[in-house]
Every structure is written in C-alpha cells, then in structure tokens.
mmCIF file of C-alpha atoms in Angstrom:
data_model
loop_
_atom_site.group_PDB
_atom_site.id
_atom_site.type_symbol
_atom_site.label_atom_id
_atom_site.label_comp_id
_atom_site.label_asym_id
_atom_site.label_seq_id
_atom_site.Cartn_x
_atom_site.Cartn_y
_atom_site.Cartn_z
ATOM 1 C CA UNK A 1 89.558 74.998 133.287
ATOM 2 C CA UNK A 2 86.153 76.066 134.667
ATOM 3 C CA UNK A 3 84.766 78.882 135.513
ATOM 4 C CA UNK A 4 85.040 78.313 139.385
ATOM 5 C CA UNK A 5 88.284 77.377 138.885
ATOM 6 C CA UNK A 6 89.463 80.069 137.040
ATOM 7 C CA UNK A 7 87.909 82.186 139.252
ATOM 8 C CA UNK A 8 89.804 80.928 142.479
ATOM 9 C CA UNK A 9 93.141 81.073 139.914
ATOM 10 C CA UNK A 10 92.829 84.973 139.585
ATOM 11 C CA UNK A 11 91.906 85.145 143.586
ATOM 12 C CA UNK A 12 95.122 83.774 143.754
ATOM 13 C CA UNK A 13 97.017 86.054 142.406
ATOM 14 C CA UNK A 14 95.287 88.913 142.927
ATOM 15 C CA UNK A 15 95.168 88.768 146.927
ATOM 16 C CA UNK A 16 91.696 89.900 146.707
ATOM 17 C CA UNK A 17 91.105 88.942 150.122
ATOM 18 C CA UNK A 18 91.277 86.121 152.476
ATOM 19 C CA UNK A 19 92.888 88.317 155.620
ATOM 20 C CA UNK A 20 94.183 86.484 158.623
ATOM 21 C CA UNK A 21 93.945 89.286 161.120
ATOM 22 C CA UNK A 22 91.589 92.192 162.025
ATOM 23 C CA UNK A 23 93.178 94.841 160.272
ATOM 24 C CA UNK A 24 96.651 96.382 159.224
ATOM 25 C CA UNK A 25 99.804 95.522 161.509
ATOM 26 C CA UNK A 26 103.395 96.056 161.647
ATOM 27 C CA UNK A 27 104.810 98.867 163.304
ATOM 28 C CA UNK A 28 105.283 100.998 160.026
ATOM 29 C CA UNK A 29 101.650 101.304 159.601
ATOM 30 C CA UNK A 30 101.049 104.286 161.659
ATOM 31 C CA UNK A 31 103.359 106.193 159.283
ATOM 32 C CA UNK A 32 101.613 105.112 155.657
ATOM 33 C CA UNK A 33 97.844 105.264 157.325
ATOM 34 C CA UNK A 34 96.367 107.484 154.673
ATOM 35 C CA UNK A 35 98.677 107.251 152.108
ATOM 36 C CA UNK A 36 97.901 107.315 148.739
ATOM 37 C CA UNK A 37 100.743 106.117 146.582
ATOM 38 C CA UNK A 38 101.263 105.271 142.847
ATOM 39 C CA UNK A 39 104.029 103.201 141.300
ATOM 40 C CA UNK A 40 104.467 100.913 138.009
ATOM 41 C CA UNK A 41 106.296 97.963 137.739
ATOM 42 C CA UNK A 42 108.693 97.628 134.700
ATOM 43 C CA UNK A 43 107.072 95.629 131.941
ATOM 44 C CA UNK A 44 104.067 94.646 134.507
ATOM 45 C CA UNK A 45 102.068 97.688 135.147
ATOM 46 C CA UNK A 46 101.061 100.435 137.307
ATOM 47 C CA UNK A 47 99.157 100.510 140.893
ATOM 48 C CA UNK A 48 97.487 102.836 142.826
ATOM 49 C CA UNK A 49 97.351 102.372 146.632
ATOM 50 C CA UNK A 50 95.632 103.751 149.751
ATOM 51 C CA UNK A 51 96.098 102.370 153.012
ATOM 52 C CA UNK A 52 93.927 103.062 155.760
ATOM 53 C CA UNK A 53 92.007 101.252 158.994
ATOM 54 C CA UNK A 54 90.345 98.854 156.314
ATOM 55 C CA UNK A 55 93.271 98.184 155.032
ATOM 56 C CA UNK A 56 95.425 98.468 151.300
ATOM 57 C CA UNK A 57 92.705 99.104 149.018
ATOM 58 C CA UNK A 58 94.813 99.016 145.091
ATOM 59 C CA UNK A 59 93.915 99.201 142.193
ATOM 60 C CA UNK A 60 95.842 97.769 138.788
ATOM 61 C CA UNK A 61 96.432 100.490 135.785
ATOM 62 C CA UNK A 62 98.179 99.428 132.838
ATOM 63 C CA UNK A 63 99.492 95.493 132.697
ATOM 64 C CA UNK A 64 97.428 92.569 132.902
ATOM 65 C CA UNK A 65 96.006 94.003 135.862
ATOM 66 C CA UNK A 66 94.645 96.698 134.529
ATOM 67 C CA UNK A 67 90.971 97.696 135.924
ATOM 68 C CA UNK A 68 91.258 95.624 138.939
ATOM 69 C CA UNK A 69 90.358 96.613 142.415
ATOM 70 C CA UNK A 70 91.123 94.510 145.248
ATOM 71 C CA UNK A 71 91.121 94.829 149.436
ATOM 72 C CA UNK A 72 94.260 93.426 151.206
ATOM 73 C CA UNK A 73 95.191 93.668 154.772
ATOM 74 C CA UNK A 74 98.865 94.363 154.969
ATOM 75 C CA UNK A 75 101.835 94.110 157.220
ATOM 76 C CA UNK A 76 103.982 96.997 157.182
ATOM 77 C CA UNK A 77 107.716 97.543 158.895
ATOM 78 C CA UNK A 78 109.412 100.247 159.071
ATOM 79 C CA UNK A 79 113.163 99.307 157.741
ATOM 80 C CA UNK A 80 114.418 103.020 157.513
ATOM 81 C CA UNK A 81 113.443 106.418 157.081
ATOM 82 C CA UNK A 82 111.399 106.011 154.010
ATOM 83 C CA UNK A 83 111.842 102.280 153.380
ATOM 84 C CA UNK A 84 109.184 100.131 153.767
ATOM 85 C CA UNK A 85 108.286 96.753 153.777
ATOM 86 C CA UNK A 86 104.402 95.930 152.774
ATOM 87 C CA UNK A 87 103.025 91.895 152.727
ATOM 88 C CA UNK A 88 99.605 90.533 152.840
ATOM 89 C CA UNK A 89 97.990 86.794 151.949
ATOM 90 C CA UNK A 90 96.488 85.806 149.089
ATOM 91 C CA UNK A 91 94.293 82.796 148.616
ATOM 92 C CA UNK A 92 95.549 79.659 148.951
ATOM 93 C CA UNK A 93 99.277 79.823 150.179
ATOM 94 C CA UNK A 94 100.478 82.856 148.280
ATOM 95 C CA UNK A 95 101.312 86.479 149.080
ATOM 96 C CA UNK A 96 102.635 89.718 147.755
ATOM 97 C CA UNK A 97 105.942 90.997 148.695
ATOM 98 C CA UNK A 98 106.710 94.453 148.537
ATOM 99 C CA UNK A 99 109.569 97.047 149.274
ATOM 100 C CA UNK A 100 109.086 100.826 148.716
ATOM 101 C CA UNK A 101 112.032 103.324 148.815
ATOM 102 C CA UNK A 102 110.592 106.642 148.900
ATOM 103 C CA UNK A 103 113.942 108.438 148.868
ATOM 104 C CA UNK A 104 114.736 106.830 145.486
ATOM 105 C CA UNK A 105 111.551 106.766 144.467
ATOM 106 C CA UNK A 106 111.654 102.688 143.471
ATOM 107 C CA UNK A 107 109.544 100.034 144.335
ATOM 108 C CA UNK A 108 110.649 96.170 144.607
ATOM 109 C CA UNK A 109 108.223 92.919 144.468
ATOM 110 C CA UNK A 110 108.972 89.057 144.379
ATOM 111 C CA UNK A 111 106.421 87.339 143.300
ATOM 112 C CA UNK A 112 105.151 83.918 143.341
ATOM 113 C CA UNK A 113 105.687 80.720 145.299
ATOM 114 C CA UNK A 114 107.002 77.432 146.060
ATOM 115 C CA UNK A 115 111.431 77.641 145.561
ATOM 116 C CA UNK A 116 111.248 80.450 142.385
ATOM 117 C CA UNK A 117 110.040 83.919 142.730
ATOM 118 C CA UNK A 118 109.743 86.819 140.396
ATOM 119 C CA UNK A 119 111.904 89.898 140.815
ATOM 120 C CA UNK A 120 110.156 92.905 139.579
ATOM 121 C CA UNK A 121 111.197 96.727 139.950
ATOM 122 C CA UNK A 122 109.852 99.812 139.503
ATOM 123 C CA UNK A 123 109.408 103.528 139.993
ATOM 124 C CA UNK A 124 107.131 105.533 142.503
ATOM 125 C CA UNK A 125 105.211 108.148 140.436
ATOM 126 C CA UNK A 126 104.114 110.242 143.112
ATOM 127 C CA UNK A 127 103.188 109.741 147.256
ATOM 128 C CA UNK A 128 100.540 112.027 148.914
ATOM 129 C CA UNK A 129 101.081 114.793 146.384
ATOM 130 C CA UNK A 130 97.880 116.782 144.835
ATOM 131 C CA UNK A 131 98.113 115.295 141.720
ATOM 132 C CA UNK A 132 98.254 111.476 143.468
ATOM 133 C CA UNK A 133 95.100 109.647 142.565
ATOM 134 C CA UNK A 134 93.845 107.123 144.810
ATOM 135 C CA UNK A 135 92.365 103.926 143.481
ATOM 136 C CA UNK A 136 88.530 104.375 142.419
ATOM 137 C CA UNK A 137 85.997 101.846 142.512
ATOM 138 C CA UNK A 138 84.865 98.953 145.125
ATOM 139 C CA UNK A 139 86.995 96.137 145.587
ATOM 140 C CA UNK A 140 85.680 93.419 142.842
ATOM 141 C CA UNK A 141 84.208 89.978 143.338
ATOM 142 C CA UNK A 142 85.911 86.917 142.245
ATOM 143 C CA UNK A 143 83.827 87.159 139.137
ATOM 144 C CA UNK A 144 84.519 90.318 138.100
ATOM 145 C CA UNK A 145 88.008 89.771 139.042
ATOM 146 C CA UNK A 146 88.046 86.593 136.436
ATOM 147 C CA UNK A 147 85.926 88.616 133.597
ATOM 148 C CA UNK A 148 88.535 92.025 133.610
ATOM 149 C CA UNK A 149 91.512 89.602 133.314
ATOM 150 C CA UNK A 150 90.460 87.816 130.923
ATOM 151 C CA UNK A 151 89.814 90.971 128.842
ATOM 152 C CA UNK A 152 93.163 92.187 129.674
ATOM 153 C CA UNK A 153 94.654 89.119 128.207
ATOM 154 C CA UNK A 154 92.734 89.259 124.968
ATOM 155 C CA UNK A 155 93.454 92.557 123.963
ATOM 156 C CA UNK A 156 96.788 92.006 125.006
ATOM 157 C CA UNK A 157 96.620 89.105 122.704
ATOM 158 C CA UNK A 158 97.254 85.997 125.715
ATOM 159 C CA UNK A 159 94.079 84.546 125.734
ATOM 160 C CA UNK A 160 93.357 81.795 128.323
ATOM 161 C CA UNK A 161 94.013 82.129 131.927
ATOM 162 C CA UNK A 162 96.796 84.080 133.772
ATOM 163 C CA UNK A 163 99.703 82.176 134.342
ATOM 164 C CA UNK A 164 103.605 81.575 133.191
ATOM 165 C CA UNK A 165 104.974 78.360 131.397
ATOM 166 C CA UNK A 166 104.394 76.564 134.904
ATOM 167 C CA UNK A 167 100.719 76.709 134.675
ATOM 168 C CA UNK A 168 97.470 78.793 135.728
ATOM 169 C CA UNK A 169 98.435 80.984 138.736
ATOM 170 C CA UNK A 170 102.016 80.610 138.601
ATOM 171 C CA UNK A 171 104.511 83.703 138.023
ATOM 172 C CA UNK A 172 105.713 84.463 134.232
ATOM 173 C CA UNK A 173 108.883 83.516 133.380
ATOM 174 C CA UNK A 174 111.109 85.836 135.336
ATOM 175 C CA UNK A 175 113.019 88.511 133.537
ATOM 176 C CA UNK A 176 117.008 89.548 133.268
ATOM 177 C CA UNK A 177 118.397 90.251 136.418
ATOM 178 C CA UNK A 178 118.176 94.031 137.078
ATOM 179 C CA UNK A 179 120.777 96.065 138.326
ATOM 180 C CA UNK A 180 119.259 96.328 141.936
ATOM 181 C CA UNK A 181 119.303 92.210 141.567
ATOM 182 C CA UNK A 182 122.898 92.166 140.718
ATOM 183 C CA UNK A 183 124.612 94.355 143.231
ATOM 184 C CA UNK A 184 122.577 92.680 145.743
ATOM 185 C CA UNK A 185 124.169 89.060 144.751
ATOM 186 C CA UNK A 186 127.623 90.796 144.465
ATOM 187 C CA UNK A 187 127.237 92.576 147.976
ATOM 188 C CA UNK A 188 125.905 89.210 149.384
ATOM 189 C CA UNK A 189 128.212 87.012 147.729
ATOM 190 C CA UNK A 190 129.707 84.593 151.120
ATOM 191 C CA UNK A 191 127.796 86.618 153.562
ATOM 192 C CA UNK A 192 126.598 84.724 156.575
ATOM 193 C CA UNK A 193 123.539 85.793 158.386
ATOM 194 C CA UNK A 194 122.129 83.994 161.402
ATOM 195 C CA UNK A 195 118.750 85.535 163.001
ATOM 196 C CA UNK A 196 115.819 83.964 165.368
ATOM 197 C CA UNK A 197 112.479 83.475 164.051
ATOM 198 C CA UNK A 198 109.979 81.335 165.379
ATOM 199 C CA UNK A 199 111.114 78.406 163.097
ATOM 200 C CA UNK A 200 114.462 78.409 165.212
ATOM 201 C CA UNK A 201 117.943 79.843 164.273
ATOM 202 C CA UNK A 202 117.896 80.485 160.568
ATOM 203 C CA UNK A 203 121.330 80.410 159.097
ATOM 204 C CA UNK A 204 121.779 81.811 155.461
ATOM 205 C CA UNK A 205 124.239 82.568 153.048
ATOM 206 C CA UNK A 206 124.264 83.865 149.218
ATOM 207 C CA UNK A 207 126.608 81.917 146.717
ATOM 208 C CA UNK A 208 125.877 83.577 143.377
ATOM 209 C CA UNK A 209 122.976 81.622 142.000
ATOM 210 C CA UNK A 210 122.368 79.120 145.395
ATOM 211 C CA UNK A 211 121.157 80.366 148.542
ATOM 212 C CA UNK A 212 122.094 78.029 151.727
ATOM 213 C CA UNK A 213 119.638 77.957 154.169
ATOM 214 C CA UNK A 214 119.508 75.702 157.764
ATOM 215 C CA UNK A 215 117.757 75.695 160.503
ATOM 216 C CA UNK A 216 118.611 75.229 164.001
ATOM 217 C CA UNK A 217 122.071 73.642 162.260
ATOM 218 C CA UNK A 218 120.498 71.084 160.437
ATOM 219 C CA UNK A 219 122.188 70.418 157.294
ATOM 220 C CA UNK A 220 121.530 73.428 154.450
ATOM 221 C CA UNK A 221 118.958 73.180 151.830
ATOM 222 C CA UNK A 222 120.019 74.712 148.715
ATOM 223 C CA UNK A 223 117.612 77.418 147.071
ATOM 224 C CA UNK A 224 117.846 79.650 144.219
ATOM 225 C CA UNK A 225 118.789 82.857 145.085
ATOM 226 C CA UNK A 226 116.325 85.992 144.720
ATOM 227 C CA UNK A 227 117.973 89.214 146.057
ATOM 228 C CA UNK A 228 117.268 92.621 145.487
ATOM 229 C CA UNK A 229 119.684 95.775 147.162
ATOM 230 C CA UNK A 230 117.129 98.275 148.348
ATOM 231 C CA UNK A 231 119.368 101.159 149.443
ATOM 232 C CA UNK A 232 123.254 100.623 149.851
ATOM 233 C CA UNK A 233 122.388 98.850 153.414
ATOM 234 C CA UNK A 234 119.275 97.252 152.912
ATOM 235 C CA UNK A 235 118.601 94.176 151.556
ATOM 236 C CA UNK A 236 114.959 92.262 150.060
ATOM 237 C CA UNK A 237 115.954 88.134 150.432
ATOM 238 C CA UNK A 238 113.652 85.625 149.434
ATOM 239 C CA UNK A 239 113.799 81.477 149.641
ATOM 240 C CA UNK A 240 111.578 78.739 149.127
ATOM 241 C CA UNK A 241 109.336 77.096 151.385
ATOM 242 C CA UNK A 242 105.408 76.031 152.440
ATOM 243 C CA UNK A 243 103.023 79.554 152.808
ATOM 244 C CA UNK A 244 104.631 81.714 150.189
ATOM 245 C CA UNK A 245 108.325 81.224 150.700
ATOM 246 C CA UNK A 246 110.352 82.700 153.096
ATOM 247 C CA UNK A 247 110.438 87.137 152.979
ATOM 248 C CA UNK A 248 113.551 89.153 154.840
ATOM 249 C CA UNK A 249 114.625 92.430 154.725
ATOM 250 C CA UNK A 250 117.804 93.138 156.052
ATOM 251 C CA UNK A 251 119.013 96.152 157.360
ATOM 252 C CA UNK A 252 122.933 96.140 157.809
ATOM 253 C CA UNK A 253 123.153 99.118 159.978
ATOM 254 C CA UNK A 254 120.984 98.907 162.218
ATOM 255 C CA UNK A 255 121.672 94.974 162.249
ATOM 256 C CA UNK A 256 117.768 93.981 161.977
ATOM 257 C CA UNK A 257 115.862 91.637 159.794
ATOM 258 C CA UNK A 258 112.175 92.409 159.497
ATOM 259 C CA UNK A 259 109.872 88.742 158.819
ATOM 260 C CA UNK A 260 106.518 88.898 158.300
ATOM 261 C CA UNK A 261 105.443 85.348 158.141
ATOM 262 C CA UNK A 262 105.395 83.313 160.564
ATOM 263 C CA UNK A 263 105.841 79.163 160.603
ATOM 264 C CA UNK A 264 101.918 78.362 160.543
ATOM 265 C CA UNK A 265 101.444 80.763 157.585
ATOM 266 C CA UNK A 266 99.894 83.735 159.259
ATOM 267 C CA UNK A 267 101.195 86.983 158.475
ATOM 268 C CA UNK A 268 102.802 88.874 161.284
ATOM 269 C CA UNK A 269 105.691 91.392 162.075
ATOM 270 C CA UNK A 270 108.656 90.504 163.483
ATOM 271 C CA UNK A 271 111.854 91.813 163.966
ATOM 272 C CA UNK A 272 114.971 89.925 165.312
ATOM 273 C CA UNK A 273 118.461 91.365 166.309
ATOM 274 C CA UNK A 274 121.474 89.198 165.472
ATOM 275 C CA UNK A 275 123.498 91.627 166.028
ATOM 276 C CA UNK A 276 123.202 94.744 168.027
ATOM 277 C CA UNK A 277 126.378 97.617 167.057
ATOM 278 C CA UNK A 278 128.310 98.176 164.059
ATOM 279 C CA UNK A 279 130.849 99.903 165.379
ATOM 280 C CA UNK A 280 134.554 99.099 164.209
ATOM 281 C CA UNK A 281 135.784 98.025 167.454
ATOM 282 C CA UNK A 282 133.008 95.735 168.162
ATOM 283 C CA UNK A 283 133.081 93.872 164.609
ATOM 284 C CA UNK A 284 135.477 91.183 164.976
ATOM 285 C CA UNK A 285 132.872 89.850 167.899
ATOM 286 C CA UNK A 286 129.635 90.754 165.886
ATOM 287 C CA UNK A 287 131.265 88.285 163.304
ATOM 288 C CA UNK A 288 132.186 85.716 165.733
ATOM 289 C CA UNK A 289 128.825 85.874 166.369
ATOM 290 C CA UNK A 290 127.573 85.303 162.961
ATOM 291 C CA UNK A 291 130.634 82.126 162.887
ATOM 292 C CA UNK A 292 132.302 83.945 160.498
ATOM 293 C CA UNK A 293 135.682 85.615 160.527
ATOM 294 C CA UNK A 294 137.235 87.614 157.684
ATOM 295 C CA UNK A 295 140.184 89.580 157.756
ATOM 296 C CA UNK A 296 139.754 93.336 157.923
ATOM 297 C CA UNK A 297 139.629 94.392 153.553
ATOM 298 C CA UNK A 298 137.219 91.678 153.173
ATOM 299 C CA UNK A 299 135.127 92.986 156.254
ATOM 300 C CA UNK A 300 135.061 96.504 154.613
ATOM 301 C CA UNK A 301 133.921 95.727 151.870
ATOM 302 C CA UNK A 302 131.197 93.096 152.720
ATOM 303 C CA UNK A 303 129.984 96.090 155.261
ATOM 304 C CA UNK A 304 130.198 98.997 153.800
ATOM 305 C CA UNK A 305 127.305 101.172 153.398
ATOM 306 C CA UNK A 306 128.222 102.260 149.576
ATOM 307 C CA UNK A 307 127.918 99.115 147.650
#
C-alpha cells in the first residue's frame, strides 16, 4: 500500500473530516454544546470529547487510537433524558455511530460498513466534572494521522496498516456478544417495527441472528443482526446498506425512532412516529398498526419497560 493510500485508509476510519453540513445539527445539540466528556471502549480505548459550534473535536487515549486528534461535525438527538445519539461522516462512505447513556454511565458504538458492523461498549469516566479533561492538541493532518497509527500498531506489535481480516480500513473481527447485545436480541426477538423515512416505509424485524428488512413492502432482505439495549426502552439497531449502513434508535415509550442518514448519504436528523401512545387501552390498535397482533402475555412482555 502507499503512502497516499494509507493515508486516505486511516482518514477513513478516523472521520477526520469531510463534513456535509455547516456545523453541528440534531435537536440534542443544544444540550451537549460545551460538553466535555470522556469514555473508553472495552478492549478499544479511551476518548476524550468536546463539542461545541465547530463541532466534536476528540481525541484517542489508550487503543490504537491513541494520540490522535480529529474534527467531526456531528448529529446529535435527543432519545431521553440523558440518552443520546451522536453520528458524523467519515471519508469515503463510512461513519461513526454512537449512543451515550449518561444515567448508566455507558457508551455504545457500531462500527464499520457494508452488511457487518462492530458492537463495542463502554463506560463514561466522567461528563463536565472538574477533573474532565478535554482533548488537547489541533486536529491532525492526514499525515500525521497515518504516522501516530502506525506507531500505535508497532508498539502494540500489529505492524502494517489498520484494518481486520477483511482488509485495510475494515472493522476487526467483532468480539462476543455483550450482555447489552444479548438482551437486546432477546427483547427484539419477532418484534415488528414499521417507521417512515425518506427511503419509504421501512419494515423490520429481529430473528435471533437475521434481521428482515423491506421497503415500501417489497420483499425482505435478510441482514445480520447488530442490536444493542441502551436502557430497558431504548434500543441502538443497525443493518446493511450503501453510505454506512442503516443507524436507528428506538425509543419504545415514547414510540420514536431517531435516523440520522438520509437516502443520498448526507447526515441529517430525523425523527418519525409510528406510533403515537402506549397506553394499555390503545395497544391492540398501535399493533394493528405495526400488522402485528399478539395476544396480551406476549404483548407484555415484548413491551415492557424492564427487560
């Protein structure tokens, strides 16, 4: 590989910086601007964020990313009090994927591209406290992006370029399913949820290890399933496709599910309603609405807010 190349490989993952709008959107930016947070991913590494006007400056500590500084322009919803969801581009047709729970202190990514993601989850060290430190240093050039990851991998002892079994700039070879992963598929298991986007009416529904998704009724494409449980109502889906793949959070209470890319690629909030009350008496219609009936254990369950 050449230098250039390489070069455009760690831009890649990185998401040093091509942004596709001014600055930050998403209605839950208000509530982060000026934020400093810190939070390490299990057997990845630590970051160290501060969003702002510019936008999420990070930088990596620990990991393969360690010493890396990087400007991103994010998208940031609001899912609940203190859950967020954070996404911005990278080069090419990547993007990070992120989901921070400040009441439990965790922090959720899937990572990569194409139809396979990686599920990675960690722990918030601190958020706006004293002893918070805020990423130091200016955001690096592609070069200097290349050169400090290709130190990291040396003393680390993976020389060449980053990459899994797949090839440069693709995800390592994804982990054991963590608990978060696991009660998400078991929650999920035969749940169908249809939403608008922009693509049409998305229809999709969680069978273990396949995840069945059509549009506009077209027959189902089968994709493997990536599904984290953020809080005992909130969900973090992801599924294959062009631009990154295909990014949900879904909020059973409230009955919303927060996209933030759109069908051209560009990152931007959205929000759609399928279903608008929760109530008990108004359930056997919200799942009429979803084409789904279930008799009233089965409902319970698949509902409740206590997985």
């Amino acid at each position: 590989m050449t230098r250039k190349a390489f070069a455009a490989v760690s831009m890649l993952l990185l998401g040093t910086a091509i942004s596709q709008q001014s600055g930050p959107g998403g209605a839950g930016f208000a509530d982060l601007n000026g934020d400093v947070i810190n939070y390490e991913y299990y057997d990845f590494g630590g970051f160290r964020l501060h969003m702002s006007e510019r936008g999420l400056k990070w930088r990596g500590v620990g990991g393969e990313f360690d010493g890396v500084t990087a400007l991103v322009t994010p998208q940031v919803s609001k899912v609940a009090d203190g859950i967020y969801f954070m996404s911005w581009p990278t080069m090419g047709e990547g993007g990070d994927n992120v989901v921070v729970n400040f009441d439990a202190m965790t922090v959720n990514a899937h990572l990569g591209g194409g139809n396979r993601f990686r599920l990675i989850t960690g722990v918030i060290h601190c958020h706006n406290s004293s002893d918070c430190p805020a990423p130091e240093g200016d955001p690096m050039r592609p070069d200097q992006v290349m050169q400090t990851l290709m130190a990291n991998r040396q003393r680390a002892g993976r020389g060449g370029p980053p990459g899994g079994p797949g090839g440069p700039g693709a995800p390592p070879p994804a982990g054991p399913l963590s608990d978060a992963d696991q009660a998400a598929r078991e929650a999920l298991r035969g749940m169908a949820l249809r939403y608008e986007s922009d693509d049409g009416t998305i229809n999709v529904e969680i069978a273990d290890d396949a995840t069945l998704v059509s549009i506009d009724g077209a027959d189902a494409a089968s994709h493997a399933t990536h599904a984290t449980q953020i809080a005992g109502d909130i969900f973090f889906i992801s599924w294959g496709g062009p631009h990154g793949g295909n990014h949900i959070v879904f909020n059973t209470t409230t009955m919303q599910v927060f996209d933030q890319i759109m069908s051209d690629g560009t990152r931007k909030e959205a929000i759609s309603l399928p279903m608008r009350s929760t109530a008990p008496e108004d359930r056997d219609a919200l799942y009429e609405d979803y084409g789904r009936k279930l008799d009233s254990d089965s409902r319970d369950e698949s509902w409740s807010t206590e997985h």
